[in-house]
Short mmCIF file of C-alpha atoms in Angstrom, two decimals:
data_model
loop_
_atom_site.label_atom_id
_atom_site.label_comp_id
_atom_site.label_asym_id
_atom_site.label_seq_id
_atom_site.Cartn_x
_atom_site.Cartn_y
_atom_site.Cartn_z
CA MET A 159 18.97 39.14 27.96
CA LYS A 160 17.93 40.42 24.57
CA LEU A 161 21.12 38.50 22.92
CA PRO A 162 19.96 34.76 23.53
CA VAL A 163 16.67 35.75 22.44
CA THR A 164 18.29 37.25 19.25
CA LEU A 165 20.18 34.32 18.83
CA PHE A 166 17.22 32.09 19.31
CA VAL A 167 15.34 33.63 16.62
CA LEU A 168 18.11 33.85 14.13
CA CYS A 169 18.89 30.24 14.84
CA PHE A 170 15.32 29.34 14.33
CA ALA A 171 15.24 31.12 10.92
CA CYS A 172 18.48 29.40 9.96
CA SER A 173 16.95 25.78 10.52
CA LEU A 174 14.13 26.84 8.35
CA SER A 175 16.38 27.61 5.41
CA ALA A 176 17.58 24.28 3.52
CA ALA A 177 20.15 26.75 1.95
CA ALA A 178 22.17 26.91 5.10
CA GLU A 179 23.09 23.34 5.14
CA THR A 180 26.67 22.14 4.42
CA GLY A 181 27.51 18.76 3.12
CA THR A 182 31.11 17.35 2.79
CA THR A 183 32.19 14.76 0.14
CA VAL A 184 33.13 11.64 1.27
CA LYS A 185 35.34 10.75 -1.65
CA ASP A 186 36.53 12.08 -5.14
CA THR A 187 33.20 13.33 -6.73
CA GLU A 188 32.26 14.56 -10.17
CA LEU A 189 30.21 17.80 -10.34
CA LYS A 190 27.75 17.42 -13.20
CA LYS A 191 25.74 20.12 -14.94
CA GLU A 192 22.46 18.39 -14.61
CA PRO A 193 21.32 15.49 -12.08
CA PHE A 194 22.32 12.67 -14.53
CA ILE A 195 25.19 10.31 -14.98
CA ASP A 196 25.80 11.28 -18.44
CA ALA A 197 25.32 14.94 -17.85
CA ALA A 198 28.45 16.85 -18.50
CA THR A 199 31.16 16.99 -15.98
CA LEU A 200 31.86 20.57 -14.71
CA ALA A 201 34.73 19.27 -12.18
CA THR A 202 35.70 17.03 -9.89
CA LEU A 203 35.81 17.63 -6.24
CA PRO A 204 38.27 15.99 -4.09
CA GLY A 205 37.04 13.87 -0.95
CA GLN A 206 36.58 16.39 2.14
CA THR A 207 35.36 19.08 -0.12
CA THR A 208 32.83 21.23 2.07
CA VAL A 209 29.98 22.43 -0.06
CA GLU A 210 26.91 24.31 0.61
CA ILE A 211 23.48 22.16 -0.04
CA LEU A 212 20.87 23.65 -2.42
CA LYS A 213 18.60 20.87 -3.05
CA ARG A 214 18.06 17.16 -3.58
CA GLN A 215 16.57 15.18 -6.53
CA GLY A 216 16.37 11.56 -6.27
CA GLY A 217 19.92 10.25 -5.98
CA TRP A 218 21.31 13.63 -6.58
CA THR A 219 22.08 16.64 -4.48
CA GLN A 220 22.60 20.19 -6.09
CA VAL A 221 25.53 21.83 -4.39
CA LYS A 222 27.70 25.02 -4.68
CA PRO A 223 31.29 24.21 -3.88
CA PRO A 224 33.51 26.88 -2.81
CA THR A 225 35.73 26.86 -6.21
CA ALA A 226 33.38 26.01 -8.81
CA ASP A 227 29.76 26.85 -9.98
CA LYS A 228 26.66 25.19 -8.74
CA GLY A 229 26.39 21.76 -10.02
CA TRP A 230 24.81 18.21 -9.03
CA VAL A 231 26.86 15.39 -7.16
CA ARG A 232 25.72 11.92 -6.28
CA MET A 233 23.77 12.40 -2.92
CA LEU A 234 25.52 9.00 -1.50
CA ASN A 235 28.90 10.65 -1.83
CA LEU A 236 27.89 13.38 0.73
CA ARG A 237 27.58 13.66 4.25
CA LEU A 238 25.72 16.43 5.90
CA GLY A 239 28.02 18.90 8.11
CA ASP A 240 31.43 20.17 7.52
CA GLY A 241 33.12 16.85 8.02
CA LYS A 242 34.58 17.75 11.66
CA PRO A 243 33.52 15.70 14.51
CA ARG A 244 30.33 16.69 16.20
CA GLN A 245 29.88 17.17 19.80
CA GLU A 246 26.27 16.98 21.48
CA GLY A 247 24.07 20.01 20.49
CA SER A 248 26.50 21.40 17.93
CA GLY A 249 24.27 20.59 15.02
CA SER A 250 21.87 22.88 13.39
CA GLY A 251 18.34 23.15 13.90
CA ILE A 252 16.47 21.63 16.68
CA GLY A 253 19.58 20.59 18.50
CA ALA A 254 20.90 24.10 18.29
CA LEU A 255 18.03 25.37 19.60
CA PHE A 256 18.32 23.39 22.68
CA ASN A 257 21.67 24.23 23.08
CA VAL A 258 21.11 27.82 22.96
CA ALA A 259 18.28 27.40 25.55
CA ARG A 260 20.56 25.32 27.57
CA SER A 261 23.68 27.47 27.52
CA GLY A 262 22.73 29.61 30.64
CA SER A 263 25.36 31.66 32.74
CA SER A 264 26.74 28.61 34.59
CA GLY A 265 26.91 26.49 31.34
CA THR A 266 25.77 23.37 32.92
CA THR A 267 22.46 21.93 31.45
CA VAL A 268 19.40 23.81 32.51
CA THR A 269 15.99 22.59 31.18
CA THR A 270 14.00 25.22 29.79
CA GLY A 271 10.61 24.94 28.26
CA VAL A 272 9.02 21.58 27.57
CA ARG A 273 11.16 19.19 25.89
CA GLY A 274 8.69 16.19 25.39
CA LEU A 275 9.00 12.40 26.09
CA ASP A 276 12.08 10.57 25.50
CA ILE A 277 12.20 6.89 24.49
CA THR A 278 15.37 5.42 25.98
CA LYS A 279 16.76 2.17 27.52
CA ASP A 280 15.63 3.17 30.49
CA THR A 281 12.07 4.21 29.94
CA LEU A 282 11.30 1.05 27.70
CA GLN A 283 12.41 -1.00 30.69
CA ASN A 284 10.26 0.96 33.03
CA ALA A 285 7.32 0.55 30.49
CA SER A 286 3.78 -1.02 31.42
CA PRO A 287 1.90 -2.26 28.72
CA ASN A 288 -0.65 0.03 27.46
CA PRO A 289 -3.51 -1.88 25.92
CA GLY A 290 -5.83 0.84 25.58
CA GLU A 291 -3.34 2.78 23.43
CA LEU A 292 -3.10 -0.25 21.28
CA LYS A 293 -6.81 -0.26 20.95
CA ARG A 294 -6.65 3.12 19.82
CA MET A 295 -3.79 2.46 17.24
CA HIS A 296 -6.02 -0.39 15.64
CA GLY A 297 -8.90 2.18 15.30
CA PHE A 298 -6.76 4.26 12.81
CA SER A 299 -5.98 1.11 10.46
CA VAL A 300 -7.44 1.68 6.71
CA SER A 301 -8.58 -0.87 4.07
CA LYS A 302 -6.40 -1.87 1.15
CA ALA A 303 -8.67 0.20 -1.06
CA GLU A 304 -8.38 3.46 1.18
CA ALA A 305 -4.62 2.85 0.87
CA LEU A 306 -4.56 2.67 -2.98
CA LYS A 307 -7.03 5.49 -2.94
CA LEU A 308 -4.29 7.74 -1.31
CA ALA A 309 -1.46 6.21 -3.42
CA GLY A 310 -3.31 7.14 -6.57
CA SER A 311 -3.74 10.64 -5.54
CA ALA A 312 -0.32 11.23 -5.52
CA LYS A 313 0.33 9.49 -8.85
CA LEU A 314 2.21 6.63 -7.60
CA HIS A 315 2.80 3.93 -9.73
CA LYS A 316 3.76 0.42 -9.13
CA GLN A 317 6.93 -0.59 -10.51
CA SER A 318 8.47 -4.25 -10.88
CA VAL A 319 11.76 -4.39 -8.86
CA GLU A 320 13.52 -7.26 -7.30
CA TYR A 321 14.98 -7.32 -4.00
CA VAL A 322 18.77 -6.75 -4.11
CA GLU A 323 21.56 -8.98 -2.78
CA PRO A 324 24.30 -7.68 -0.74
CA GLY A 325 27.20 -6.45 -3.00
CA ALA A 326 25.06 -6.96 -6.04
CA VAL A 327 26.34 -4.04 -7.89
CA ARG A 328 25.30 -4.39 -11.37
CA PRO A 329 24.89 -1.13 -13.13
CA SER A 330 22.28 -1.65 -15.85
CA GLY A 331 23.06 1.52 -17.59
CA ASN A 332 19.88 2.49 -19.48
CA ALA A 333 16.38 2.77 -18.48
CA SER A 334 15.05 -0.61 -18.90
CA SER A 335 12.58 -2.19 -16.47
CA SER A 336 12.69 -5.58 -18.22
CA ASP A 337 15.40 -6.86 -15.90
CA ALA A 338 12.82 -7.53 -13.22
CA PRO A 339 9.43 -9.84 -13.61
CA ALA A 340 6.36 -8.45 -12.99
CA SER A 341 5.32 -8.71 -9.21
CA SER A 342 2.62 -11.01 -8.41
CA TRP A 343 1.12 -9.16 -5.48
CA GLY A 344 -0.26 -5.29 -4.90
CA ASN A 345 -2.63 -3.42 -6.34
CA ASN A 346 -5.74 -5.70 -7.23
CA MET B 147 14.51 -41.55 23.84
CA LYS B 148 18.11 -41.17 25.45
CA ARG B 149 18.54 -38.73 22.45
CA ILE B 150 15.61 -36.64 23.37
CA TYR B 151 16.49 -36.56 26.87
CA ARG B 152 19.93 -35.29 26.09
CA GLN B 153 18.30 -32.49 23.68
CA LEU B 154 15.90 -31.49 26.22
CA THR B 155 18.72 -31.25 28.83
CA ALA B 156 20.84 -29.38 26.33
CA LEU B 157 17.75 -27.15 25.78
CA ALA B 158 17.18 -26.42 29.30
CA LEU B 159 20.54 -25.63 29.92
CA GLY B 160 20.84 -23.54 27.19
CA THR B 161 17.84 -21.54 28.47
CA MET B 162 19.25 -21.06 31.65
CA LEU B 163 22.50 -20.05 30.50
CA ALA B 164 20.80 -17.46 28.08
CA SER B 165 18.90 -16.19 31.02
CA GLN B 166 21.94 -15.50 33.12
CA ALA B 167 23.46 -13.71 30.43
CA TRP B 168 20.73 -11.19 29.88
CA ALA B 169 21.27 -8.23 31.92
CA PHE B 170 17.87 -7.52 33.45
CA GLY B 171 17.01 -11.01 34.68
CA GLY B 172 13.18 -11.65 34.48
CA PHE B 173 13.98 -14.45 31.88
CA ASN B 174 14.29 -17.50 34.59
CA LEU B 175 11.29 -19.35 33.09
CA ASP B 176 10.41 -22.14 35.60
CA LEU B 177 11.50 -25.61 34.68
CA ASN B 178 8.09 -26.97 34.19
CA LYS B 179 7.60 -24.52 31.18
CA ILE B 180 10.85 -25.22 29.81
CA ILE B 181 10.07 -28.98 29.74
CA SER B 182 6.70 -28.58 28.49
CA ALA B 183 8.42 -26.48 25.41
CA GLY B 184 10.93 -29.20 25.21
CA LYS B 185 8.35 -32.19 25.45
CA ASN B 186 7.64 -31.90 22.02
CA LEU B 187 10.71 -31.26 20.38
CA SER B 188 9.46 -31.48 16.68
CA GLU B 189 7.12 -28.77 17.72
CA ALA B 190 9.87 -26.92 19.35
CA SER B 191 11.75 -26.67 16.29
CA LYS B 192 9.18 -25.55 13.84
CA GLU B 193 8.41 -22.30 12.98
CA ILE B 194 6.31 -19.74 15.06
CA SER B 195 2.99 -19.56 13.38
CA GLU B 196 1.56 -16.56 12.27
CA PRO B 197 -1.23 -16.00 14.75
CA GLU B 198 1.61 -16.82 17.24
CA GLU B 199 3.70 -14.25 15.76
CA ILE B 200 0.90 -11.75 15.61
CA SER B 201 0.20 -12.00 19.05
CA ILE B 202 3.64 -11.71 20.32
CA GLY B 203 3.82 -8.52 18.00
CA GLU B 204 0.88 -6.96 19.77
CA GLY B 205 2.22 -7.58 23.12
CA MET B 206 5.37 -5.76 22.06
CA ALA B 207 3.34 -2.95 20.51
CA SER B 208 1.46 -2.46 23.66
CA VAL B 209 4.64 -2.38 25.77
CA LEU B 210 6.23 0.03 23.24
CA LEU B 211 3.24 2.25 23.69
CA GLY B 212 3.29 1.92 27.60
CA ALA B 213 7.15 4.01 26.83
CA ALA B 214 5.21 6.57 24.54
CA PRO B 215 1.77 6.99 23.56
CA LEU B 216 0.51 7.92 20.02
CA LEU B 217 0.62 11.18 18.92
CA LYS B 218 -2.67 13.27 19.17
CA ASN B 219 -3.10 14.03 15.79
CA ASP B 220 -5.88 11.54 14.09
CA ALA B 221 -5.22 13.07 10.66
CA ILE B 222 -1.37 12.17 10.75
CA GLN B 223 -2.06 8.83 12.37
CA THR B 224 -4.73 8.02 9.38
CA TYR B 225 -2.15 9.16 6.88
CA ILE B 226 0.76 7.10 7.98
CA ASN B 227 -1.50 4.04 7.91
CA GLN B 228 -2.40 4.80 4.30
CA VAL B 229 1.19 4.98 3.21
CA GLY B 230 1.94 2.17 5.40
CA ARG B 231 -0.84 0.01 3.96
CA TYR B 232 -0.02 0.69 0.67
CA LEU B 233 3.42 -0.11 0.94
CA SER B 234 2.87 -3.35 2.36
CA LEU B 235 0.71 -4.30 -0.49
CA GLN B 236 3.82 -4.14 -2.51
CA THR B 237 5.37 -7.28 -0.31
CA GLU B 238 4.94 -10.82 0.10
CA ARG B 239 3.05 -10.57 3.24
CA PRO B 240 0.12 -8.24 2.16
CA ASP B 241 -2.50 -9.71 4.08
CA LEU B 242 -0.89 -9.48 7.48
CA PRO B 243 -2.83 -7.29 9.88
CA TRP B 244 -0.59 -4.18 9.15
CA HIS B 245 -0.97 -1.31 11.77
CA PHE B 246 1.09 1.92 11.58
CA GLY B 247 1.34 4.73 14.53
CA VAL B 248 3.35 7.89 15.20
CA LEU B 249 4.73 7.76 18.59
CA ASP B 250 4.78 11.14 20.51
CA SER B 251 8.51 11.75 21.25
CA VAL B 252 11.26 13.78 20.76
CA SER B 253 13.24 10.74 20.47
CA VAL B 254 14.45 10.14 16.77
CA ASN B 255 13.70 6.41 16.16
CA ALA B 256 11.23 3.85 14.50
CA PHE B 257 10.25 0.58 15.68
CA ALA B 258 8.50 -2.82 14.26
CA THR B 259 6.97 -5.64 16.00
CA PRO B 260 6.41 -9.09 14.71
CA GLY B 261 3.14 -9.30 12.92
CA GLY B 262 2.93 -5.79 11.60
CA HIS B 263 2.92 -3.27 13.97
CA ILE B 264 4.98 -0.22 12.68
CA PHE B 265 5.88 3.01 14.54
CA VAL B 266 7.78 5.97 13.90
CA THR B 267 8.49 8.91 16.53
CA SER B 268 7.20 12.36 15.98
CA GLY B 269 10.74 13.31 16.45
CA LEU B 270 11.79 11.20 13.40
CA LEU B 271 8.81 12.64 11.40
CA LYS B 272 9.87 16.20 11.92
CA LYS B 273 13.28 15.40 10.35
CA MET B 274 11.61 14.22 7.20
CA HIS B 275 10.94 16.10 4.21
CA SER B 276 8.73 14.34 2.02
CA GLU B 277 6.16 11.14 1.85
CA ALA B 278 9.23 9.26 0.09
CA GLU B 279 11.24 9.52 3.03
CA LEU B 280 8.44 8.29 5.23
CA ALA B 281 7.85 5.56 2.91
CA GLY B 282 11.70 4.67 3.04
CA VAL B 283 11.79 4.38 7.06
CA LEU B 284 8.26 2.44 6.88
CA SER B 285 9.54 0.12 4.25
CA HIS B 286 12.81 -0.63 6.33
CA GLU B 287 10.50 -1.34 9.29
CA ILE B 288 8.22 -3.57 7.04
CA ALA B 289 11.03 -5.71 6.02
CA HIS B 290 11.95 -6.61 9.60
CA VAL B 291 8.39 -7.91 9.71
CA LEU B 292 8.41 -9.86 6.46
CA ARG B 293 11.72 -11.35 7.42
CA LYS B 294 10.89 -12.08 11.14
CA HIS B 295 13.91 -10.45 12.43
CA HIS B 296 12.37 -10.03 16.08
CA LEU B 297 11.67 -13.55 16.15
CA ALA B 298 15.07 -14.33 15.32
CA ALA B 299 16.73 -12.22 17.64
CA MET B 300 14.20 -13.68 20.39
CA LYS B 301 15.46 -17.14 19.21
CA LYS B 302 19.04 -16.14 19.45
CA ALA B 303 18.59 -14.77 22.80
CA GLY B 304 16.39 -17.30 24.65
CA GLY B 305 16.66 -20.42 22.23
CA MET B 306 13.72 -22.15 20.36
CA GLY B 307 12.30 -23.52 23.57
CA PHE B 308 11.77 -19.89 24.99
CA LEU B 309 10.17 -18.70 21.53
CA THR B 310 7.67 -21.54 21.46
CA ASP B 311 7.15 -20.95 25.35
CA VAL B 312 6.57 -17.10 24.63
CA ALA B 313 3.98 -17.88 21.97
CA SER B 314 2.02 -20.48 23.61
CA ILE B 315 1.85 -17.82 26.65
CA ALA B 316 0.76 -15.12 24.09
CA VAL B 317 -1.64 -17.35 22.32
CA ASP B 318 -3.30 -18.25 25.70
CA GLN B 319 -3.40 -14.93 26.69
CA LYS B 320 -5.06 -13.84 23.34
CA GLY B 321 -7.81 -15.95 23.91
CA GLY B 322 -10.58 -15.72 21.52
CA GLY B 323 -11.09 -11.85 21.16
CA GLY B 324 -7.37 -10.71 20.51
CA TYR B 325 -4.71 -9.47 22.75
CA ALA B 326 -7.22 -7.15 24.69
CA GLY B 327 -4.67 -6.20 27.49
CA LYS B 328 -4.87 -9.40 29.36
CA GLU B 329 -2.15 -9.66 31.98
CA LEU B 330 1.04 -10.33 29.91
CA SER B 331 3.45 -12.57 31.99
CA LYS B 332 6.40 -10.74 33.56
CA ASN B 333 8.74 -12.78 31.49
CA LEU B 334 7.10 -12.16 28.22
CA ILE B 335 7.26 -8.54 28.89
CA SER B 336 10.75 -8.41 29.88
CA GLY B 337 11.69 -10.58 27.06
CA MET B 338 10.00 -8.20 24.55
CA LYS B 339 11.94 -5.26 26.22
CA GLU B 340 15.03 -6.63 26.03
CA ILE B 341 14.69 -6.84 22.05
CA LEU B 342 13.66 -3.25 21.91
CA VAL B 343 16.54 -2.30 24.13
CA ARG B 344 19.18 -4.48 22.66
CA GLY B 345 18.03 -4.04 18.71
CA LEU B 346 18.37 -6.68 15.96
CA ASP B 347 21.33 -8.24 14.37
CA LYS B 348 23.19 -5.85 12.39
CA ASP B 349 23.34 -7.66 9.26
CA ASP B 350 19.40 -7.71 9.77
CA GLU B 351 19.68 -3.90 9.84
CA TYR B 352 21.33 -4.02 6.16
CA GLU B 353 18.72 -6.54 4.98
CA ALA B 354 16.06 -4.26 5.75
CA ASP B 355 17.77 -1.36 4.26
CA ARG B 356 18.04 -3.27 0.94
CA MET B 357 14.60 -4.44 1.15
CA GLY B 358 13.32 -0.82 2.40
CA ILE B 359 14.58 0.83 -0.81
CA VAL B 360 13.31 -1.85 -2.95
CA ILE B 361 9.52 -1.77 -1.30
CA ALA B 362 9.47 1.96 -1.46
CA THR B 363 10.47 2.12 -5.13
CA ARG B 364 8.23 -0.86 -6.20
CA SER B 365 5.31 1.51 -4.41
CA GLY B 366 6.31 4.37 -6.97
CA TYR B 367 8.28 6.29 -4.47
CA ASP B 368 11.68 8.17 -5.04
CA PRO B 369 14.14 5.14 -4.13
CA TYR B 370 16.50 8.02 -2.39
CA GLY B 371 13.97 8.45 0.48
CA LEU B 372 15.39 6.10 2.92
CA PRO B 373 18.95 7.19 2.17
CA ALA B 374 18.06 10.80 2.59
CA VAL B 375 16.85 9.94 6.25
CA LEU B 376 20.04 8.12 6.91
CA GLN B 377 21.89 11.24 5.75
CA THR B 378 19.87 13.40 8.19
CA LEU B 379 20.51 10.77 10.96
CA ASP B 380 24.18 10.89 10.17
CA GLY B 381 24.11 14.95 10.79
CA LEU B 382 22.29 14.19 13.85
CA SER B 383 25.08 12.00 15.55
CA GLY B 384 26.15 13.06 18.84
CA THR B 385 22.69 14.37 20.08
CA SER B 386 20.85 12.83 22.86
CA ASP B 387 17.72 12.30 20.37
CA VAL B 388 19.15 9.35 18.75
CA SER B 389 20.96 7.94 21.34
CA LEU B 390 18.84 4.57 21.41
CA LEU B 391 18.52 4.36 17.64
CA PHE B 392 22.67 4.70 17.27
CA SER B 393 23.07 1.98 20.06
CA THR B 394 20.48 -0.35 18.22
CA HIS B 395 21.56 0.05 14.89
CA PRO B 396 24.80 0.23 12.48
CA ALA B 397 26.12 3.94 12.18
CA PRO B 398 24.27 5.71 9.60
CA ALA B 399 27.36 6.53 7.60
CA SER B 400 27.98 2.89 7.47
CA ARG B 401 24.57 2.25 6.11
CA LEU B 402 24.85 4.90 3.50
CA ASP B 403 28.12 3.59 2.64
CA THR B 404 26.53 0.19 1.93
CA LEU B 405 23.68 1.41 0.19
CA SER B 406 26.13 3.46 -2.11
CA GLY B 407 27.60 0.63 -3.65
CA LEU B 408 24.49 -0.87 -3.79
CA MET B 409 22.47 1.52 -5.31
CA GLN B 410 25.12 3.42 -7.45
CA SER B 411 23.20 3.54 -11.07
CA LYS B 412 20.95 0.74 -10.28
CA PHE B 413 18.17 2.75 -9.06
CA ASP B 414 18.69 5.93 -11.20
CA HIS B 415 16.21 4.75 -14.13
CA TYR B 416 13.42 4.12 -11.80
CA GLN B 417 10.86 7.24 -11.91
CA GLY B 418 9.77 7.88 -8.17
CA GLN B 419 7.65 10.62 -6.58
CA SER B 420 8.83 12.65 -3.72
CA VAL B 421 5.28 13.60 -2.72
CA SER B 422 6.40 16.40 -0.48
CA ASP B 423 3.28 18.83 -0.86
CA ARG B 424 0.81 16.77 0.94
CA PHE B 425 3.50 15.60 3.56
CA ARG B 426 4.38 19.27 4.40
CA ARG B 427 0.49 19.91 4.85
CA LEU B 428 0.51 17.38 7.55
CA VAL B 429 3.71 17.83 8.81
CA PRO B 430 4.23 21.50 8.84
CA ASN B 431 7.61 21.49 10.55
CA GLY B 432 9.17 18.94 8.63
CA GLY B 433 12.94 18.98 7.54
CA ASN B 434 13.87 20.63 10.72
CA ASN B 435 17.55 19.10 10.79
#
């Protein structure tokens, strides 16, 4: 009886530690010394290389590959996991928690604990409108001024960025924001 | 006159065919309604007005809240409204009545309804690591509202006549004091449920991704918030918590591939904040992947 509890605790510990996460490159990927495109290239990781994920910074993820020192790869060149097909409950974290809880002696699904409410096709089809809850939702609305106050306290600064068209890949290279006109709406 | 009659017949026929194609019935609008919608064809072909759009969206939000209530945490509900409302100010529709809510559900998903109601489940919120990730998801949903993707889906499913009909029913029921739980017609409710269950056009999802990263970036957030969430979702494939999300959206891997081509280098020079400290204070279990 003790083993499942230990597993449960161990698993929970793993889920809290980001360092336990693995990722796999989707294509040949340059491993950079710093999270910048023009940083020194430490190595080129072939596609399907499984790496340990350390942290993310913007579009870059710091990783530790099996055969090289830690460095930075483009976040979008990574997928979480070891690249093998996944099965129900085989992931880390919460999914694994439930998996452990479920894998009783019979191996069949035994619901343990309070799982919480699912939103599925069935629950949506069977739902009745809930105007009272809608009213409650409206009660949480905030004014523009309140919203801007929260943004200001996190030092969020408005930037000019135009919408992008599909396939419009035009690397601009340097840090110029002159390629977009000032937006005509916003923090007034 | 003959031409109008022919169009009217086609409209009625189209609506009937559409109603048969819909799996769950309930879409058999009576002929009088169809004719009333088709009577004024010039009106039927024009866009749904903003009040109509908002009214449809309120009804749809009410249905969604019937499936899962709001999370009982006032601080989080206020917070998501502050973040969402700020994001909405960086868009072309800053004056819609925007409302944001966290649904109390283990399912990992987010929803928008026409006119400005946006929802994120507590299940999805717990998978996030920062406010920038929340902003990315909210911006994606905001984009659906900006581009009226749900109205397009309703139009596609039931025809313009149906949409006008729905709008008139919704506005009738709205009356003077806003949608306040007045009885929605069964047709209207089942139509809204169909859109929620079937999801939107896949191209509209890709468009919302493209617009979402721009809205978040404009607002000063790390542009890679939405991609980070998609990466997390990709890692959850095969689990039951994401079943509805996966059946109504393109695979996260495809969405990441698409964004990869789009964002490579282009978004690197924008300085964005991740704002993870206050996010973690409010969502202490965040990042449980």
